[in-house]
């Protein structure tokens, strides 16, 4: 299958025979920046992914149910990563006498990134997401408010609050009353031993190392050896005395997206210009390997981590009680207050790793063959799978159910970052839709508990 390229809007033709070379240079730089932001793996800011199927509501159809599964907005690095990044910066500051050329910004650069918290840009991403959800499902949104859940980390809870704010703003702008704002958010605790379908942590074999817990990092390390050496050599040549390692090189690559999203308007960081577009493509693939083999279909227990959530989705779509023996919190899901059925709108906010497992449990990327860990594959070869296309900052999946004239049964469709997924497992039609019956039947892997029995095998 040939995947379409993102359209590039052409500038208006010049009004005279003089060609402004500066403008052309600026336009080229701008196109490069736009392209670069879409190949930062899971650290890319949300963007609309190219789609072969229109995401518009089909004619003569009415949406009756909509659920969004969202990643939190852009954040600071994790606590472990922020220490490592700072260490690389301090190493450079200590070893390099003076930075010149494209590295000159380092002379005044001070490491000020925090740890784990949502950035101002990330907050705005989630506000925008709430607005988009309201506008897309306006017919349902005007009639009520969504039932909202968030996994327990502060950045996830804050993301849910900002999403709610955006939904509320759109509703008020639509001149609809909204006395229920601020909306209630059900926060599901995280932590070892907690049953939480929005955050993995129960499957012992998956969580505690070999073999399942290291498959992703092993694939990344193998691929890293194919592209990182020229980067290290160039950096160390440009920066005499730096003595940078592979870890340092990846840290500097990571600092591009993280220092970008630390800016309220996500102004592209000077770190980004230290690397070529081809190097960013390799980096993007490196991150995709980590998700695919760490939490997705490339890990024998990856999809199983998403089974509990899929069984909750089945319950919501069918209006029947949850049937699950994996990660579902039975106390919450057996109570109609904390797990109501029959709602029109649902919002769940989670993490990239968990969303990757959920997508695999849903069978969304069945056309993606096992990713090579020795050579980078373009998006065409991965059948539309990459970390940036699936779980960017503020990434989202819409699961929608619709009634259509001439159809005997309701239809289900899934849209990931505005790309309609052609669901092969349930025989989707040309608009990416399956009947509700076929869709639920296609989820037998989840309904049967996945490979949960292997989680505790000795």
Coordinates of C-alpha atoms in Angstrom, one line a residue, residues 88-100 103-104 106-107 235-244 252:
X88 CA 25.8 15.6 29.3
X89 CA 25.5 19.3 29.3
X90 CA 27.8 19.7 32.3
X91 CA 30.3 17.3 30.5
X92 CA 30.3 19.6 27.5
X93 CA 30.7 22.7 29.6
X94 CA 33.6 21.2 31.4
X95 CA 35.4 19.7 28.4
X96 CA 34.9 22.3 25.7
X97 CA 36.7 25.7 26.0
X98 CA 34.4 27.7 23.7
X99 CA 31.5 26.8 21.5
X100 CA 31.5 28.2 17.9
X103 CA 27.1 25.4 18.8
X104 CA 27.6 29.0 20.0
X106 CA 25.9 26.6 24.3
X107 CA 28.1 29.3 25.7
X235 CA 30.3 16.1 17.3
X236 CA 33.7 15.3 18.7
X237 CA 35.5 16.8 15.7
X238 CA 33.4 19.9 15.9
X239 CA 33.9 20.1 19.7
X240 CA 37.5 19.3 20.5
X241 CA 37.8 17.7 24.0
X242 CA 34.1 16.9 24.2
X243 CA 34.7 13.1 24.3
X244 CA 31.0 12.4 23.7
X252 CA 21.5 15.8 22.7

